[in-house]
Amino acid sequence: MRPQVEAFLDPDTETWSYVVFEGTGGHAAVIDPVLDYDPKAGRTSTAGAQRLVDFVKRHNLNVDWVLETHAHADHLSAAPFVRDQVGGRLAIGEHIREVQETFREVFNLEKEFLCDGSQFDHLFSDGETFSVGELEGRVIHVPGHTPADMAWLIGDALFVGDTLFMPDGGTARCDFPGGDAGTLYRSIQKLLALPEQTRVFVCHDYPGDRREYACQTTVGEQKHHNIHIRDGVSEAEFVRMREARDATLEMPRLILPSVQVNVRGGNMPPPEGNGVSYLKIPVNRL
């Protein structure tokens, strides 16, 4: 089946979010919604996510799922806001528990924080199926960028998160806690084994001055033209390239606020005695 896909770009973090739907009046899923965050003031806004909500309401869609491909390190999730506005079950991969364990220690989170994924409505396992109305969905576990990355295959549309970028952008970094370049290579091979005409929707695009922003490619285009992992690139070659490249990259601008919010399902830390929530900055830890 061929779902309709509406893409929304957050230019500040160069993140793509999606509404996947049957058609006007049908069922839908929302994927990777972004919460606006000003790190200078510590203020959040739902202006960007409101565009997705408005689209859902304008097309009279019934949201079944709000899906996260992983616990993002470059933006805060707006999933709770979207769920509150238009419904749906908030879901992520079951390996989020491993990510929660890692970052509970990094941020020394409160003892009440549970590393059991209970902050989400559902934890998907590899190969599990789900439905968006009459659309069939399948879950593909694609670790490497993080241990918990999931790709969502809905009809002929594949949402790959940070695993793959547009062909001229290559692949995701693997130097975050729990990341591994060899694991990412093998994960991507699962995606490239899908039919070449499968539509691929990326979570980020970094075009610079080369071209306009883009979000859609195909499995075939990735196999033949991805600058990091096209046909003929061995695992050893990929690992050498990825590890050398990752050694030159800075940490994402919003990794510290993002991760400690996103492991909570997009919720802020519990307010302290004065009613204010605080985000932590671990000094000399990353």
CSV table of C-alpha atoms in Angstrom, one decimal:
chain,number,residue,atom,x,y,z
A,1,MET,CA,0.0,0.0,0.0
A,2,ARG,CA,1.1,3.6,-0.7
A,3,PRO,CA,0.4,6.0,2.2
A,4,GLN,CA,0.4,9.7,1.7
A,5,VAL,CA,3.2,11.5,3.5
A,6,GLU,CA,3.4,15.1,4.5
A,7,ALA,CA,6.9,16.4,5.5
A,8,PHE,CA,7.6,19.2,7.9
A,9,LEU,CA,11.1,20.8,8.2
A,10,ASP,CA,12.4,22.3,11.4
A,11,PRO,CA,15.1,24.6,10.0
A,12,ASP,CA,16.8,25.3,13.3
A,13,THR,CA,17.8,21.6,13.8
A,14,GLU,CA,17.5,20.6,10.1
A,15,THR,CA,15.0,17.9,11.2
A,16,TRP,CA,12.2,16.4,9.2
A,17,SER,CA,9.0,15.3,10.9
A,18,TYR,CA,6.2,13.5,9.1
A,19,VAL,CA,2.5,12.8,9.1
A,20,VAL,CA,1.8,9.5,7.3
A,21,PHE,CA,-1.9,8.9,6.5
A,22,GLU,CA,-4.4,7.0,4.4
A,23,GLY,CA,-6.0,10.1,3.0
A,24,THR,CA,-8.3,12.9,4.1
A,25,GLY,CA,-10.6,11.6,6.9
A,26,GLY,CA,-8.4,8.5,7.4
A,27,HIS,CA,-6.0,7.2,9.9
A,28,ALA,CA,-2.5,8.6,10.5
A,29,ALA,CA,0.8,8.3,12.3
A,30,VAL,CA,3.1,11.2,13.3
A,31,ILE,CA,6.8,10.6,13.3
A,32,ASP,CA,9.6,12.5,15.1
A,33,PRO,CA,7.8,15.8,16.0
A,34,VAL,CA,10.1,18.6,17.2
A,35,LEU,CA,9.7,20.9,20.2
A,36,ASP,CA,11.2,24.3,19.6
A,37,TYR,CA,13.9,25.1,22.2
A,38,ASP,CA,15.9,28.3,22.7
A,39,PRO,CA,19.1,27.3,24.6
A,40,LYS,CA,20.0,30.9,25.4
A,41,ALA,CA,16.8,31.5,27.3
A,42,GLY,CA,15.9,27.9,28.2
A,43,ARG,CA,12.5,28.4,26.7
A,44,THR,CA,10.4,26.0,24.7
A,45,SER,CA,7.7,26.6,22.2
A,46,THR,CA,5.2,24.3,20.3
A,47,ALA,CA,5.0,26.6,17.3
A,48,GLY,CA,6.7,24.1,15.0
A,49,ALA,CA,4.7,21.1,16.2
A,50,GLN,CA,1.5,23.0,15.9
A,51,ARG,CA,2.0,22.9,12.1
A,52,LEU,CA,1.6,19.1,12.3
A,53,VAL,CA,-1.4,19.3,14.6
A,54,ASP,CA,-3.0,21.8,12.3
A,55,PHE,CA,-2.4,19.6,9.3
A,56,VAL,CA,-4.0,16.6,11.2
A,57,LYS,CA,-7.0,18.6,12.1
A,58,ARG,CA,-7.4,20.2,8.7
A,59,HIS,CA,-7.5,16.8,7.0
A,60,ASN,CA,-9.7,15.3,9.7
A,61,LEU,CA,-7.2,12.5,10.5
A,62,ASN,CA,-7.4,9.9,13.2
A,63,VAL,CA,-3.9,9.6,14.7
A,64,ASP,CA,-3.2,6.0,15.8
A,65,TRP,CA,0.5,6.4,16.7
A,66,VAL,CA,3.1,9.0,17.6
A,67,LEU,CA,6.4,7.3,16.7
A,68,GLU,CA,9.9,8.1,17.6
A,69,THR,CA,12.7,6.6,15.6
A,70,HIS,CA,15.1,6.9,18.6
A,71,ALA,CA,16.0,9.2,21.5
A,72,HIS,CA,17.2,12.1,19.5
A,73,ALA,CA,20.4,14.0,20.4
A,74,ASP,CA,19.8,17.1,18.3
A,75,HIS,CA,16.3,18.2,19.2
A,76,LEU,CA,13.7,17.9,21.9
A,77,SER,CA,10.7,15.8,21.2
A,78,ALA,CA,7.2,17.3,20.9
A,79,ALA,CA,5.5,13.9,21.1
A,80,PRO,CA,3.6,14.6,24.4
A,81,PHE,CA,2.2,17.8,23.0
A,82,VAL,CA,1.1,16.1,19.7
A,83,ARG,CA,-0.5,13.2,21.6
A,84,ASP,CA,-2.3,15.6,23.9
A,85,GLN,CA,-3.7,17.6,20.9
A,86,VAL,CA,-4.6,14.8,18.4
A,87,GLY,CA,-4.3,11.5,20.3
A,88,GLY,CA,-2.4,8.4,19.4
A,89,ARG,CA,-0.1,6.1,21.3
A,90,LEU,CA,3.5,7.2,21.9
A,91,ALA,CA,5.9,4.5,20.9
A,92,ILE,CA,9.6,3.8,20.5
A,93,GLY,CA,11.9,0.7,20.3
A,94,GLU,CA,12.2,-1.5,23.3
A,95,HIS,CA,16.0,-0.9,23.5
A,96,ILE,CA,15.3,2.6,24.8
A,97,ARG,CA,15.8,0.9,28.2
A,98,GLU,CA,19.5,0.6,27.4
A,99,VAL,CA,19.7,4.3,26.4
A,100,GLN,CA,17.9,5.2,29.6
A,101,GLU,CA,20.3,3.2,31.7
A,102,THR,CA,23.3,5.0,30.1
A,103,PHE,CA,22.0,8.5,30.5
A,104,ARG,CA,20.6,8.0,34.0
A,105,GLU,CA,24.2,7.6,35.0
A,106,VAL,CA,25.5,10.5,32.8
A,107,PHE,CA,22.9,12.9,34.2
A,108,ASN,CA,22.6,11.4,37.6
A,109,LEU,CA,18.8,11.4,37.2
A,110,GLU,CA,16.5,11.3,40.2
A,111,LYS,CA,16.0,7.9,41.9
A,112,GLU,CA,12.3,7.9,40.8
A,113,PHE,CA,13.4,7.8,37.1
A,114,LEU,CA,12.7,4.3,35.8
A,115,CYS,CA,14.7,2.7,33.0
A,116,ASP,CA,11.8,0.5,31.9
A,117,GLY,CA,10.4,2.5,29.0
A,118,SER,CA,7.2,3.2,31.0
A,119,GLN,CA,7.4,6.8,29.9
A,120,PHE,CA,6.1,5.6,26.5
A,121,ASP,CA,2.7,4.0,25.7
A,122,HIS,CA,4.3,1.1,23.8
A,123,LEU,CA,7.8,-0.4,23.2
A,124,PHE,CA,8.2,-2.1,19.8
A,125,SER,CA,10.4,-5.1,19.2
A,126,ASP,CA,12.2,-6.0,16.0
A,127,GLY,CA,9.8,-7.5,13.4
A,128,GLU,CA,6.7,-6.4,15.2
A,129,THR,CA,3.8,-5.3,13.1
A,130,PHE,CA,1.2,-2.5,13.6
A,131,SER,CA,-1.5,-0.8,11.7
A,132,VAL,CA,-2.4,2.8,10.7
A,133,GLY,CA,-6.0,2.2,9.7
A,134,GLU,CA,-5.7,-0.1,6.7
A,135,LEU,CA,-2.0,0.6,6.3
A,136,GLU,CA,0.3,-2.1,7.4
A,137,GLY,CA,3.4,-1.2,9.4
A,138,ARG,CA,6.5,-3.2,10.2
A,139,VAL,CA,9.3,-2.5,12.7
A,140,ILE,CA,13.0,-2.9,11.8
A,141,HIS,CA,15.5,-2.6,14.5
A,142,VAL,CA,18.5,-0.7,13.1
A,143,PRO,CA,21.1,-0.1,15.9
A,144,GLY,CA,24.5,1.5,15.3
A,145,HIS,CA,23.7,5.2,15.7
A,146,THR,CA,22.2,4.3,19.1
A,147,PRO,CA,21.2,0.9,20.5
A,148,ALA,CA,17.5,1.8,20.2
A,149,ASP,CA,17.1,3.1,16.6
A,150,MET,CA,14.1,1.8,14.8
A,151,ALA,CA,13.0,2.2,11.2
A,152,TRP,CA,9.3,2.3,10.5
A,153,LEU,CA,8.1,0.6,7.2
A,154,ILE,CA,4.5,1.8,6.6
A,155,GLY,CA,3.2,0.5,3.2
A,156,ASP,CA,6.0,1.4,0.7
A,157,ALA,CA,7.3,4.2,2.9
A,158,LEU,CA,10.4,3.7,5.1
A,159,PHE,CA,11.2,6.1,7.8
A,160,VAL,CA,14.9,5.6,8.7
A,161,GLY,CA,15.5,8.1,11.4
A,162,ASP,CA,19.2,9.0,11.6
A,163,THR,CA,20.4,5.7,10.1
A,164,LEU,CA,20.7,7.1,6.6
A,165,PHE,CA,20.7,10.6,5.2
A,166,MET,CA,20.1,11.6,1.6
A,167,PRO,CA,22.6,9.8,-0.7
A,168,ASP,CA,24.9,12.8,-0.9
A,169,GLY,CA,24.9,13.1,2.9
A,170,GLY,CA,25.9,9.5,3.8
A,171,THR,CA,25.1,7.9,7.1
A,172,ALA,CA,24.7,8.6,10.8
A,173,ARG,CA,27.5,9.1,13.2
A,174,CYS,CA,28.3,6.2,15.6
A,175,ASP,CA,30.3,7.8,18.4
A,176,PHE,CA,27.4,8.3,20.9
A,177,PRO,CA,27.2,6.0,23.9
A,178,GLY,CA,26.2,2.5,22.6
A,179,GLY,CA,26.9,3.4,19.0
A,180,ASP,CA,29.0,1.1,16.8
A,181,ALA,CA,30.0,1.5,13.1
A,182,GLY,CA,30.0,-2.2,12.3
A,183,THR,CA,26.6,-2.6,13.8
A,184,LEU,CA,25.3,0.4,11.7
A,185,TYR,CA,26.7,-1.2,8.6
A,186,ARG,CA,24.8,-4.4,9.2
A,187,SER,CA,21.6,-2.5,10.1
A,188,ILE,CA,21.7,-0.6,6.9
A,189,GLN,CA,22.1,-3.8,4.9
A,190,LYS,CA,18.7,-4.8,6.2
A,191,LEU,CA,17.2,-1.7,4.8
A,192,LEU,CA,19.0,-1.9,1.5
A,193,ALA,CA,17.6,-5.5,1.1
A,194,LEU,CA,14.1,-4.0,0.7
A,195,PRO,CA,12.7,-3.5,-2.9
A,196,GLU,CA,14.6,-0.7,-4.7
A,197,GLN,CA,11.4,1.3,-5.3
A,198,THR,CA,10.7,1.6,-1.5
A,199,ARG,CA,10.4,5.3,-0.6
A,200,VAL,CA,13.0,6.4,2.0
A,201,PHE,CA,12.3,9.3,4.3
A,202,VAL,CA,15.2,10.7,6.3
A,203,CYS,CA,15.1,12.5,9.7
A,204,HIS,CA,17.8,15.0,8.9
A,205,ASP,CA,19.2,16.8,5.8
A,206,TYR,CA,22.3,18.9,5.8
A,207,PRO,CA,22.6,20.3,2.3
A,208,GLY,CA,24.7,23.4,3.1
A,209,ASP,CA,24.9,25.5,-0.1
A,210,ARG,CA,24.9,22.5,-2.4
A,211,ARG,CA,21.1,22.3,-3.0
A,212,GLU,CA,17.7,22.8,-1.4
A,213,TYR,CA,16.6,20.7,1.6
A,214,ALA,CA,15.3,17.3,0.6
A,215,CYS,CA,13.7,14.4,2.6
A,216,GLN,CA,12.8,11.7,0.2
A,217,THR,CA,14.9,9.2,-1.7
A,218,THR,CA,14.6,5.4,-2.5
A,219,VAL,CA,16.3,2.2,-1.5
A,220,GLY,CA,17.6,2.0,-5.0
A,221,GLU,CA,19.2,5.5,-4.9
A,222,GLN,CA,20.8,4.7,-1.6
A,223,LYS,CA,22.2,1.4,-2.9
A,224,HIS,CA,23.7,3.0,-5.9
A,225,HIS,CA,24.7,6.5,-4.8
A,226,ASN,CA,25.1,6.8,-1.0
A,227,ILE,CA,28.5,8.3,-0.6
A,228,HIS,CA,29.3,6.1,2.5
A,229,ILE,CA,27.6,2.8,2.0
A,230,ARG,CA,26.7,2.2,-1.7
A,231,ASP,CA,27.0,-1.2,-3.3
A,232,GLY,CA,30.6,-2.5,-3.2
A,233,VAL,CA,31.6,-0.8,0.1
A,234,SER,CA,32.7,-3.5,2.5
A,235,GLU,CA,32.0,-3.4,6.3
A,236,ALA,CA,35.7,-2.9,7.0
A,237,GLU,CA,35.9,0.1,4.6
A,238,PHE,CA,32.8,1.6,6.1
A,239,VAL,CA,34.0,1.2,9.7
A,240,ARG,CA,37.3,2.9,8.9
A,241,MET,CA,35.6,5.8,7.2
A,242,ARG,CA,32.9,6.2,9.8
A,243,GLU,CA,35.3,6.1,12.8
A,244,ALA,CA,37.7,8.5,11.2
A,245,ARG,CA,34.9,10.9,10.3
A,246,ASP,CA,33.3,10.7,13.7
A,247,ALA,CA,36.6,11.6,15.4
A,248,THR,CA,36.3,15.0,13.7
A,249,LEU,CA,32.7,15.8,14.7
A,250,GLU,CA,31.7,18.1,17.5
A,251,MET,CA,28.8,17.1,19.8
A,252,PRO,CA,25.4,18.3,18.6
A,253,ARG,CA,24.5,21.7,19.8
A,254,LEU,CA,21.4,20.5,21.7
A,255,ILE,CA,22.6,17.0,22.9
A,256,LEU,CA,22.6,17.9,26.6
A,257,PRO,CA,19.0,19.2,26.8
A,258,SER,CA,17.7,16.8,24.2
A,259,VAL,CA,18.7,13.5,25.6
A,260,GLN,CA,17.6,14.1,29.1
A,261,VAL,CA,14.2,15.1,27.8
A,262,ASN,CA,13.8,12.4,25.1
A,263,VAL,CA,14.6,9.5,27.4
A,264,ARG,CA,11.6,10.7,29.3
A,265,GLY,CA,9.3,10.4,26.3
A,266,GLY,CA,9.6,14.1,25.6
A,267,ASN,CA,8.7,15.2,29.1
A,268,MET,CA,10.6,17.6,31.2
A,269,PRO,CA,12.3,16.6,34.5
A,270,PRO,CA,9.9,16.8,37.5
A,271,PRO,CA,9.6,20.3,38.9
A,272,GLU,CA,11.6,21.1,42.0
A,273,GLY,CA,10.3,22.7,45.1
A,274,ASN,CA,9.8,26.1,43.5
A,275,GLY,CA,7.7,24.5,40.7
A,276,VAL,CA,10.4,24.9,38.0
A,277,SER,CA,11.9,22.1,35.9
A,278,TYR,CA,15.7,22.2,35.5
A,279,LEU,CA,17.9,20.6,32.9
A,280,LYS,CA,21.4,19.5,33.9
A,281,ILE,CA,24.8,20.2,32.3
A,282,PRO,CA,27.3,17.5,33.2
A,283,VAL,CA,30.7,19.3,33.3
A,284,ASN,CA,33.6,17.5,31.6
A,285,ARG,CA,31.5,14.3,31.3
A,286,LEU,CA,31.0,13.9,27.5
